[in-house]
Coordinates of C-alpha atoms in Angstrom, one line a residue:
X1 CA 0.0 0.0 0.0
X2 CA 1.4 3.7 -1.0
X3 CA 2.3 5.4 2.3
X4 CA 0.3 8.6 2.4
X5 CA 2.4 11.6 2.7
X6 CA 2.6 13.6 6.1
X7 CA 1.2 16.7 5.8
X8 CA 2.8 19.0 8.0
X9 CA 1.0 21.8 10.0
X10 CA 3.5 24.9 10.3
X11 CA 7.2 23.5 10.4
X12 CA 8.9 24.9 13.2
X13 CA 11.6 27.7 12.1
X14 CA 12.1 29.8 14.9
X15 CA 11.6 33.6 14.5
X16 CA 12.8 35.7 11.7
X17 CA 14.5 39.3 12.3
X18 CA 11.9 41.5 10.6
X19 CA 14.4 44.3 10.9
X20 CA 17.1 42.8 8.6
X21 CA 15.0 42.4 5.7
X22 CA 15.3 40.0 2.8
X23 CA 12.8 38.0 4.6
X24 CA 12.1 35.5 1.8
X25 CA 16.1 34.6 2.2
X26 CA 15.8 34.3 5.9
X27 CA 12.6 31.7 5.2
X28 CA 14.5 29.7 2.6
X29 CA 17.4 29.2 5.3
X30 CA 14.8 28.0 7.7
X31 CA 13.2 25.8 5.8
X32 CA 16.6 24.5 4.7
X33 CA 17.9 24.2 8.0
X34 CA 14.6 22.0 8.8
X35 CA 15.3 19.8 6.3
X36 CA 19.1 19.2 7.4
X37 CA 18.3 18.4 10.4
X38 CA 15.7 16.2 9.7
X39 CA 12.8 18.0 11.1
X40 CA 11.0 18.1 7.6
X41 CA 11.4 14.4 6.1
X42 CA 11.4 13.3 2.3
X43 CA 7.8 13.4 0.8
X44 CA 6.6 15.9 3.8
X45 CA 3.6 17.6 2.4
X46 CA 4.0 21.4 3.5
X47 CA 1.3 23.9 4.4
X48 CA 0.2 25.8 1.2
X49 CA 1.8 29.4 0.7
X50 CA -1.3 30.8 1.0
X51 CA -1.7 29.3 4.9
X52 CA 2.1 29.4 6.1
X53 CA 1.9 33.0 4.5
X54 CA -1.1 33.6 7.4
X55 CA 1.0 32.0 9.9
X56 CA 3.8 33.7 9.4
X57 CA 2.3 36.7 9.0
X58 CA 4.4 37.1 5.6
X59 CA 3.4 38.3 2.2
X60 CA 2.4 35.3 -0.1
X61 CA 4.7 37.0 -2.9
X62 CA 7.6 36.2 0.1
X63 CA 6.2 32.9 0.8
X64 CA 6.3 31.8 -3.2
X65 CA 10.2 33.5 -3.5
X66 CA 11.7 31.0 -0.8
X67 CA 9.5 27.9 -2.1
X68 CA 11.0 29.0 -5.7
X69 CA 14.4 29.4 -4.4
X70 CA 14.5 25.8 -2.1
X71 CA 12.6 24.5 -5.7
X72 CA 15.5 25.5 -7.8
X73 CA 18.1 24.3 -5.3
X74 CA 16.3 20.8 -5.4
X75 CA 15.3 20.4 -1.6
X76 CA 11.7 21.4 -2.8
X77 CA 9.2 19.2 -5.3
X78 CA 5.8 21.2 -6.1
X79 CA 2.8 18.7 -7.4
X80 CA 0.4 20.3 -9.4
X81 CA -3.0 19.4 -7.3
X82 CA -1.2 18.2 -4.6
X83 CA 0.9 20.9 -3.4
X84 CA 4.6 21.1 -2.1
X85 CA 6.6 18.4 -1.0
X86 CA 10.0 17.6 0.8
X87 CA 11.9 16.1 -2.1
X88 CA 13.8 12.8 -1.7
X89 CA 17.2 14.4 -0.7
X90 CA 20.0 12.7 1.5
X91 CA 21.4 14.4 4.1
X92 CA 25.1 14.0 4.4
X93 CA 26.2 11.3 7.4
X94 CA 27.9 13.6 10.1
X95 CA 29.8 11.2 12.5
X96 CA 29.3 12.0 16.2
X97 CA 30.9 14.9 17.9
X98 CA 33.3 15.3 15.2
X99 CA 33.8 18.8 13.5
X100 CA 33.4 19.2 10.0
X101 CA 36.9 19.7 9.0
X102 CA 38.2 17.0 10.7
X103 CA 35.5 14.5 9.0
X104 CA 35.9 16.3 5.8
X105 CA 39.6 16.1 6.0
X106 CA 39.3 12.5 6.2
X107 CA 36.9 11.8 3.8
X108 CA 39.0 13.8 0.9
X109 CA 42.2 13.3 1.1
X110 CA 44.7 16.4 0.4
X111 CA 47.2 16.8 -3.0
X112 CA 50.8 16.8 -1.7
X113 CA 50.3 20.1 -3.0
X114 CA 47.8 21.2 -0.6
X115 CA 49.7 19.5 2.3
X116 CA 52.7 21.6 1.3
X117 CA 51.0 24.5 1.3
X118 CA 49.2 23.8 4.2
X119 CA 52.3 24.0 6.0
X120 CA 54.0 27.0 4.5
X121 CA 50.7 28.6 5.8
X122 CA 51.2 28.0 9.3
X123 CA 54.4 29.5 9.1
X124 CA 53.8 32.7 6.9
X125 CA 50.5 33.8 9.0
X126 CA 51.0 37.3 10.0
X127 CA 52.2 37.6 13.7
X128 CA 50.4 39.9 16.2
X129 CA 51.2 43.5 16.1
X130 CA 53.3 43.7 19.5
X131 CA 57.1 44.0 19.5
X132 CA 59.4 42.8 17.6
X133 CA 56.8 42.1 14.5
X134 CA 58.2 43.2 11.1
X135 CA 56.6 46.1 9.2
X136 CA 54.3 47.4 12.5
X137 CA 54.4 51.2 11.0
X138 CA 55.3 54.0 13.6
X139 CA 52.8 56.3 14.5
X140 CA 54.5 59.2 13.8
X141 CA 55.4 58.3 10.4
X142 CA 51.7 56.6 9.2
X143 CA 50.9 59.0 6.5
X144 CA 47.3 59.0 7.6
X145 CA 46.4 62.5 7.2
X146 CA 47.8 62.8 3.9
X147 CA 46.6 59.5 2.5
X148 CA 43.0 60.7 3.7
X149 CA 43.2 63.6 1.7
X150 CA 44.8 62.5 -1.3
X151 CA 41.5 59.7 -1.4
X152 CA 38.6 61.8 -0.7
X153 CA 40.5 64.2 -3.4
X154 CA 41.0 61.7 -6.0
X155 CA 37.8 59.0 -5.8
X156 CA 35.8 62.0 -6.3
X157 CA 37.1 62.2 -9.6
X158 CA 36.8 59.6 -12.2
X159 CA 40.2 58.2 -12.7
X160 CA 39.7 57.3 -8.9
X161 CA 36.6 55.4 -9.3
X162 CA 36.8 53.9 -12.5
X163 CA 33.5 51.5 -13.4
X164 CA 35.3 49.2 -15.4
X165 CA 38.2 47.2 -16.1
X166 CA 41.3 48.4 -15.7
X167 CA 44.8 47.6 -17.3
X168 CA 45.9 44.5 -16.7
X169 CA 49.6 45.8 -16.0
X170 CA 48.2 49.2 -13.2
X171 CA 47.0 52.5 -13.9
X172 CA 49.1 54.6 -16.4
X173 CA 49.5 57.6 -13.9
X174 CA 50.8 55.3 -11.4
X175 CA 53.2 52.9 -13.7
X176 CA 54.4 56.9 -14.4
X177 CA 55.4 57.9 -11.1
X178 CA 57.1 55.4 -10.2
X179 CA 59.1 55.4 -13.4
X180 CA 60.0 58.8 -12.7
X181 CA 60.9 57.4 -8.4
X182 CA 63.0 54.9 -9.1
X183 CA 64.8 55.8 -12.0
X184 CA 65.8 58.7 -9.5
X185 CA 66.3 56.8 -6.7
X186 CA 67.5 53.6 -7.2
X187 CA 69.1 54.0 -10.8
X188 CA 66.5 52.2 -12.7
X189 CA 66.7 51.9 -16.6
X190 CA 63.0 51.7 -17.7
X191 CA 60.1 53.4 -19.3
X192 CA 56.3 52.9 -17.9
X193 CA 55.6 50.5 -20.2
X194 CA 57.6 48.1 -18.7
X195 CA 56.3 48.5 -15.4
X196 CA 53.7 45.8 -14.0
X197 CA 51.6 47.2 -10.7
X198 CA 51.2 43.5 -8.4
X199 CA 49.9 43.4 -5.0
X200 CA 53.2 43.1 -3.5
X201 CA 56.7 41.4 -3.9
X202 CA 55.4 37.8 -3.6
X203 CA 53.2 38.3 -6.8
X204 CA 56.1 39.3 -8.2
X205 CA 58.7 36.6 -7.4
X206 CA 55.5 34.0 -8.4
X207 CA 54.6 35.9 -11.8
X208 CA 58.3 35.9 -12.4
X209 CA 59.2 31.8 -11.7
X210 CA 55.8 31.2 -13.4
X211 CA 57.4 33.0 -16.5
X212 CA 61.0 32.7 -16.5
X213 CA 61.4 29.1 -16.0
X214 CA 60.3 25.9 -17.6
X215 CA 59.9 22.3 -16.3
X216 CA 63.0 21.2 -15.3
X217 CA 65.2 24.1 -14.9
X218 CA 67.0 25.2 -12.3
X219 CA 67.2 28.4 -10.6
X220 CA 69.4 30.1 -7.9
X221 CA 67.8 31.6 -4.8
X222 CA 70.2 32.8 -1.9
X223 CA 70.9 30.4 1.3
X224 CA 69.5 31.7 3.5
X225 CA 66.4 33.7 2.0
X226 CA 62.5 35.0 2.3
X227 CA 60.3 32.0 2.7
X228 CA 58.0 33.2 -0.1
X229 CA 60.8 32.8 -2.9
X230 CA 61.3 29.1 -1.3
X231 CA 57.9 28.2 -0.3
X232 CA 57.1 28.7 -4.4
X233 CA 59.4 26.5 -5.3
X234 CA 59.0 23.9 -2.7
X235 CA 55.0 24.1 -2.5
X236 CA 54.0 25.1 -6.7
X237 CA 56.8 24.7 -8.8
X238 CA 58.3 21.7 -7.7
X239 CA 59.5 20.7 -11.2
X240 CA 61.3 23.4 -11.2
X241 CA 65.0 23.1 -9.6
X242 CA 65.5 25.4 -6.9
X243 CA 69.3 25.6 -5.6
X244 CA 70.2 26.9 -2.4
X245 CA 73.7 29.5 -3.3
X246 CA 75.2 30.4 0.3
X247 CA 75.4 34.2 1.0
X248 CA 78.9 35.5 2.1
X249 CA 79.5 39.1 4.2
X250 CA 79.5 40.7 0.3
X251 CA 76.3 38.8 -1.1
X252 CA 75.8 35.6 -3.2
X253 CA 78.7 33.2 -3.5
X254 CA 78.7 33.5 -7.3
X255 CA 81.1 31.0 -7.6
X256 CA 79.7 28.2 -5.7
X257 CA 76.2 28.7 -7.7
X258 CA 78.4 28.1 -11.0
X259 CA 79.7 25.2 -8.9
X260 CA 76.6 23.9 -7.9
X261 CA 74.7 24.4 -11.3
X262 CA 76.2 26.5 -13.9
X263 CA 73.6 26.0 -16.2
X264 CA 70.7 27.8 -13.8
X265 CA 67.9 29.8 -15.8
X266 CA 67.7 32.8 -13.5
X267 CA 68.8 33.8 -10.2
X268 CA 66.9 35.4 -7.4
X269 CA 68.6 37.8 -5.4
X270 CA 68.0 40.9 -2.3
X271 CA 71.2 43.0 -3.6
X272 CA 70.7 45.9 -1.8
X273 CA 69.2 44.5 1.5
X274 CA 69.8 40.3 1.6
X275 CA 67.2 39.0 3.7
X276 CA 67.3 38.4 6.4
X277 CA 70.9 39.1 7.1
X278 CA 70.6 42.5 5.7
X279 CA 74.2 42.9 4.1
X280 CA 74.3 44.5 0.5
X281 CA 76.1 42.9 -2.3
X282 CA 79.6 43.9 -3.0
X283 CA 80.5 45.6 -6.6
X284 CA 82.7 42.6 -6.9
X285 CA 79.7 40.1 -6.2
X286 CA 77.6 42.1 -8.7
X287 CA 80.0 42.5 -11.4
X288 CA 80.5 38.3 -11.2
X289 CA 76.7 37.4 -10.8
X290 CA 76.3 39.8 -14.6
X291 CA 79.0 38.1 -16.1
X292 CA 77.5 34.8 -15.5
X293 CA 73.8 36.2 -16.4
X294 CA 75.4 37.2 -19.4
X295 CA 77.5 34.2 -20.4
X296 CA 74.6 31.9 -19.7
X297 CA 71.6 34.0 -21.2
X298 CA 70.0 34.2 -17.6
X299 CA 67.9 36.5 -16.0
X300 CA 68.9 38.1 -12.8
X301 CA 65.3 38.4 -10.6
X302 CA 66.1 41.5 -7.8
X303 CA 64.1 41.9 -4.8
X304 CA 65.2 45.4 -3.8
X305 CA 64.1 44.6 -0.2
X306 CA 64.0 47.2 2.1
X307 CA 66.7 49.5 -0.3
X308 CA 65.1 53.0 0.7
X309 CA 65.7 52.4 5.0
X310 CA 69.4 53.2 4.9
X311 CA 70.7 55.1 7.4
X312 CA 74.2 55.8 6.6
X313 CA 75.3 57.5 3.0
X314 CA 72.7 56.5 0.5
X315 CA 70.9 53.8 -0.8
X316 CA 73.0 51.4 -3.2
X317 CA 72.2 51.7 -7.0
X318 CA 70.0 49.3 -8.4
X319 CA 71.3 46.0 -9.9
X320 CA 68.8 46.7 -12.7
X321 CA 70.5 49.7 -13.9
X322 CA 73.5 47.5 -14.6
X323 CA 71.9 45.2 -16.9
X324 CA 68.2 46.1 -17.4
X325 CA 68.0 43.7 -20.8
X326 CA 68.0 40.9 -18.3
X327 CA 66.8 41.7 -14.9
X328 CA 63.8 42.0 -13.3
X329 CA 63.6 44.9 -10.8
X330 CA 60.7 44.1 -7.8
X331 CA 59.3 46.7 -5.6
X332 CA 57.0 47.3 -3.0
X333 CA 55.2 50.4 -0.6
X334 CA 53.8 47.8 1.5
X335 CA 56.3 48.3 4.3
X336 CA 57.1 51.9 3.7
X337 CA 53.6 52.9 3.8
X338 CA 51.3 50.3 5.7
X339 CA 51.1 46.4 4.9
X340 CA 47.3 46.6 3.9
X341 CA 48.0 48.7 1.2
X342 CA 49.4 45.3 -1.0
X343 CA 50.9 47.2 -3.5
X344 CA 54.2 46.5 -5.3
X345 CA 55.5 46.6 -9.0
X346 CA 57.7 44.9 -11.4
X347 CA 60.0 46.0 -14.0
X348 CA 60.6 43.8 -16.5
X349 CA 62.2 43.6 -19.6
X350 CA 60.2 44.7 -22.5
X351 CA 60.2 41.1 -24.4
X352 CA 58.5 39.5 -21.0
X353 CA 56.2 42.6 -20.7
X354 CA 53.2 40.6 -23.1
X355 CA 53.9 37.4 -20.8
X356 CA 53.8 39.1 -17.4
X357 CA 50.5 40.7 -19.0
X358 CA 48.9 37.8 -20.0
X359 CA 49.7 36.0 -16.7
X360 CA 48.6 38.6 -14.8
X361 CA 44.9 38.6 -16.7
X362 CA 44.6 34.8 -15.9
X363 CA 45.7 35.2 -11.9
X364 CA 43.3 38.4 -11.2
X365 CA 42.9 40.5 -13.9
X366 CA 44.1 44.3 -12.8
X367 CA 44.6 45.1 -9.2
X368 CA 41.9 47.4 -7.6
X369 CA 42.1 51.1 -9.4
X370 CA 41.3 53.3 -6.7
X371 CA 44.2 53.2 -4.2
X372 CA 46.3 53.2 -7.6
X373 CA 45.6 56.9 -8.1
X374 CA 45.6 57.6 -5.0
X375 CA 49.2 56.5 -4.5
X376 CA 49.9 58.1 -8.0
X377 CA 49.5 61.3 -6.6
X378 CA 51.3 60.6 -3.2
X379 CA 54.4 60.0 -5.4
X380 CA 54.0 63.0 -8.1
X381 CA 53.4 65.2 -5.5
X382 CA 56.6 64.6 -3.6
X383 CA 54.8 62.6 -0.6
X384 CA 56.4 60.0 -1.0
X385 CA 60.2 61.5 -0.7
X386 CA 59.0 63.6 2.4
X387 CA 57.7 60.1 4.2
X388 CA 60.8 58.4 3.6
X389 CA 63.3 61.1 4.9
X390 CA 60.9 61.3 8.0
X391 CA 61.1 57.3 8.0
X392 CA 64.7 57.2 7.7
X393 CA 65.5 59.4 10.8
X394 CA 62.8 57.8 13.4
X395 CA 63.9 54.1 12.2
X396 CA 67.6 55.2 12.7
X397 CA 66.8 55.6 16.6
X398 CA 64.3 52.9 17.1
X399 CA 67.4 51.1 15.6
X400 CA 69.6 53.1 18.4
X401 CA 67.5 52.4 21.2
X402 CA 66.7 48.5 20.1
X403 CA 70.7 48.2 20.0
X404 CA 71.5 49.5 23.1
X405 CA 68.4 47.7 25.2
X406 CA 69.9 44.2 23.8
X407 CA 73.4 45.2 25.5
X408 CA 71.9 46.0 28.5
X409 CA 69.4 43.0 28.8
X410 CA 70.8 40.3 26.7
X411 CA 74.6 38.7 27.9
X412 CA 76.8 38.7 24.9
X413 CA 77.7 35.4 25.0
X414 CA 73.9 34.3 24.6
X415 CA 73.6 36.8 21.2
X416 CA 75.1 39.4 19.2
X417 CA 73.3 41.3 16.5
X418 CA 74.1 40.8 13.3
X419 CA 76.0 44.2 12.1
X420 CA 74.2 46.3 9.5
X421 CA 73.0 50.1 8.8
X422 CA 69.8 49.6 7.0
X423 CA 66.5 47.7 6.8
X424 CA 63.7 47.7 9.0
X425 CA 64.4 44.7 11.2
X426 CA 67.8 43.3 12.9
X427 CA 69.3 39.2 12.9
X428 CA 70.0 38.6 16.8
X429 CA 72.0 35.7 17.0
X430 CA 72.0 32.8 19.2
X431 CA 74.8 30.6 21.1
X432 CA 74.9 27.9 18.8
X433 CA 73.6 25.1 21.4
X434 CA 70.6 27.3 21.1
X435 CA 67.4 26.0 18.8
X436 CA 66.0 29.4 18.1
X437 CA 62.9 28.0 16.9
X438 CA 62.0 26.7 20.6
X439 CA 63.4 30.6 21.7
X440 CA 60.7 32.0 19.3
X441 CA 57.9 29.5 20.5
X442 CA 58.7 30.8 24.2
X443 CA 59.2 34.5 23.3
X444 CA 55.9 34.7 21.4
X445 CA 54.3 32.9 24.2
X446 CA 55.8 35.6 26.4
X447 CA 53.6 38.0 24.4
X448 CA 56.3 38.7 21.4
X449 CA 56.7 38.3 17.8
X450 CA 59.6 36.9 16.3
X451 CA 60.4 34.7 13.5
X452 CA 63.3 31.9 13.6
X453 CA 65.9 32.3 11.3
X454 CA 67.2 28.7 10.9
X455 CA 64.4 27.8 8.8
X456 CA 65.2 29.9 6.0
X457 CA 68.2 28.1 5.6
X458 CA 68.4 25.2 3.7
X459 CA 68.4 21.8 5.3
X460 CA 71.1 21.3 7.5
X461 CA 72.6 24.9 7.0
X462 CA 71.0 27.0 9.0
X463 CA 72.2 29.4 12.3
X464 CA 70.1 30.0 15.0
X465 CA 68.8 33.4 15.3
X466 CA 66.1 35.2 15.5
X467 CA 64.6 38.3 13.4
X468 CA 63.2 41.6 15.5
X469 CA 61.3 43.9 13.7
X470 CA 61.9 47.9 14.5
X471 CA 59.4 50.4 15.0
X472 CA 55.6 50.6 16.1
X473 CA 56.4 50.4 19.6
X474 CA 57.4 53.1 22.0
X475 CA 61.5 53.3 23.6
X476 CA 60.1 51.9 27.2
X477 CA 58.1 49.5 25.6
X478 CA 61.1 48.2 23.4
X479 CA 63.5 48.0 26.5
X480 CA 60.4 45.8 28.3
X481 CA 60.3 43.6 25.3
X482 CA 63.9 43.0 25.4
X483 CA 64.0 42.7 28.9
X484 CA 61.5 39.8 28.5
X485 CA 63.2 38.4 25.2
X486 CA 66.4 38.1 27.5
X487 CA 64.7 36.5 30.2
X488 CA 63.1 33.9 27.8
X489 CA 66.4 33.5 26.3
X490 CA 68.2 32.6 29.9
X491 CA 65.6 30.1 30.5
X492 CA 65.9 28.3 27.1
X493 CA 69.9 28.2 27.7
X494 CA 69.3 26.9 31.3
X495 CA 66.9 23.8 30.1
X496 CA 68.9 23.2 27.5
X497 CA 66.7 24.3 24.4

């Protein structure tokens, strides 16, 4: 005998917030909610939408939406003459008191892709903004105010709030002024034309192993170096060949990456700030690193990290504007303006400009326009120029007064800081015995932020140290953090860690 269906009175849906509106959305989730948890059963006969309208107190008109909706979706099955039914759908098996991740994370299991990047993601995550975090801007130095201005200024315009798509390598006025900025300040051979607007460095240094290399080639990248540049090769491009070139006191050991692989497609170097040990590379380092560019037909990839925060003399010159037929210049205002910003650029050579161009359409298109112009006009206005000089000076003595807090509060024999008279963060070293990883667990435990530096060596190479990040923070603040830091440092040394 057919079962006769159930015909349900009003299903029970709790209230619905009257004052948030969309009212036919709010009854679709109900309803759908009903029907996951099994309160409405397949081939449940519901009320018409004229009587759950009524006890609702809804319009019909919102009634028929939601029905239409959970019809279209499939949870729904109306019956000409015989109304609205559940439809036969399977609710997926939840095991008990297990979380949906975990169950889904065993029911699917991950690429070795995902897995890798899985983990480079627990290390990258951004660190809470209390000392020694890198790139915390000082208050003094935010350029708030301006910034403000310059945006209500130029979104009121329509350059500033363009309604379409935009170039797929940045807005012309800003690809401009910074054509005009660094070929003044860093020595840059280029025109705008060759300038690609990114969301930062690490677009850059992805676009540019995307492009440059093919299956199977090998490519330098200094030992020890950024996790981004390594986490792309060990996490997306692994059939590319990524080898680790040590870093002397005077940059990349040139030699031992001809040693090592002679035949290497590109090399990706931080000549004018090498992270994280923040020497720049010597003329003699340069000099050797374009001869073998040149002899090879490689391209030299430059991250010109951190190149404006000198504090003695002025910056170095541009690797770029030594060779610009074969290297790749990358930039960023992330760090000298505010991390949020996420804007960066590339200079490339003009044969790679179409295949930068065309990558860039398939990863996002065009960065967002607005904050383009508005940074356009931060730079032609001579902003920019104004911030850094005012940058330069209040880093200089946050790099004084972190400097002279670790010789008070840290023995000598525990750590030294790495020399150096630029950059906006400082290598403290560790006593060898010392596993600076377990010193960074404890100090950001302690209510710090630091990063270990071992793990930006290559397997088996790495130093224990640890990287502080200036600025953000006030002087008495500072010496209290590295008051704590030393104390957590003492106690790792005294259990042995």
């Amino acid at each position: 005998m057919p079962r006769t269906a159930k015909v349900v009175d009003v299903p029970a849906i709790g209230e619905l917030d009257r004052l948030a509106g969309q009212l036919s959305h709010q009854l679709a989730q109900a309803l759908r909610q009903a029907i996951h948890r099994g309160d409405l059963k397949a081939g449940d006969l519901l009320p018409s939408t004229r009587r759950l309208s009524a006890a609702l107190h809804l319009a019909r008109g919102t009634v028929l939406e939601a029905f239409a909706q959970l019809t279209a979706e499939g949870f729904l099955e109306p019956q000409p003459g015989s109304g609205t039914r559940v439809a036969h759908y399977q609710a997926p098996r939840r095991t008990p008191h297990a979380n949906v991740q975990a169950s889904s994370a065993v029911a699917v299991p991950l690429s070795s892709q995902a897995l890798h990047l899985a983990r480079f993601a627990a290390q990258a995550r951004a660190l809470p903004p209390v000392p020694f975090t890198v790139s915390v801007p000082i208050g003094d130095t935010a350029p708030d105010d301006v910034w403000r201005r310059l945006g209500n200024r130029v979104r009121a315009r329509g350059p500033g709030a363009p309604s379409g798509y935009g170039d797929p390598l940045g807005a012309l006025p800003l690809r401009e002024a910074i054509c005009d900025y660094v070929r003044r300040s860093r020595s840059v051979n280029c025109t705008p034309q060759q300038i690609l607007i990114t969301s930062g460095t690490q677009q850059g240094l992805y676009l540019a192993a995307q492009i440059l290399l093919d299956a199977g080639d090998s490519a330098w990248v200094e030992d020890p170096a950024y996790a981004g540049i390594t986490a792309i090769f060990d996490s997306l491009f692994r059939d590319r060949h990524m080898i680790r070139v040590p870093v002397a006191d005077d940059g990349i050991d040139v030699a031992a990456g001809v040693r090592l692989a002679a035949d290497a497609r590109a090399a990706f170097v931080t000549p004018s700030h090498q992270y994280p040990l923040g020497m720049p590379m010597s003329m003699a380092k340069r000099s050797a690193l374009l001869a073998w560019a040149k002899e090879r037909q490689a391209w030299i990839v430059e991250d010109d990290y951190d190149s404006e925060m000198r504090y003695a003399g002025h910056p170095f010159p541009s690797l770029q504007g030594l060779a610009p037929e074969r290297t790749l210049y990358l930039g960023t205002f992330s760090k000298m303006l505010f991390p949020s910003l996420r804007l960066g650029y590339a200079v490339v050579p003009p044969p790679l400009v179409d295949a930068f161009c065309g990558a860039r359409i398939l990863m996002d298109r065009h960065p967002p326009s607005a904050d383009q112009h508005v940074l356009a006009a931060f730079i032609a206005e001579g902003y920019l120029d104004r911030h850094i000089r005012k940058m330069r000076g209040v880093y200089a003595e946050k790099r004084r007064v972190l400097i002279e807090a670790i010789n008070t509060h840290i023995p000598a024999e525990l750590a030294v800081v790495q020399p150096c008279d630029q950059g906006m963060h400082m290598v403290l070293w560790l006593r060898k015995d010392l596993d600076d990883v377990r010193v960074a667990q404890c100090a950001n435990e302690a209510g710090l932020a630091l990063r270990a530096v071992s793990p930006m060596y290559a397997p088996g190479h790495g130093e224990p140290g640890l990287v502080l990040g200036l600025g953000g923070y006030a002087d008495r603040q500072v010496q209290q953090a590295v008051e704590r830091l030393g104390q957590v440092i003492l106690a790792c040394a005294g259990s042995g860690a």
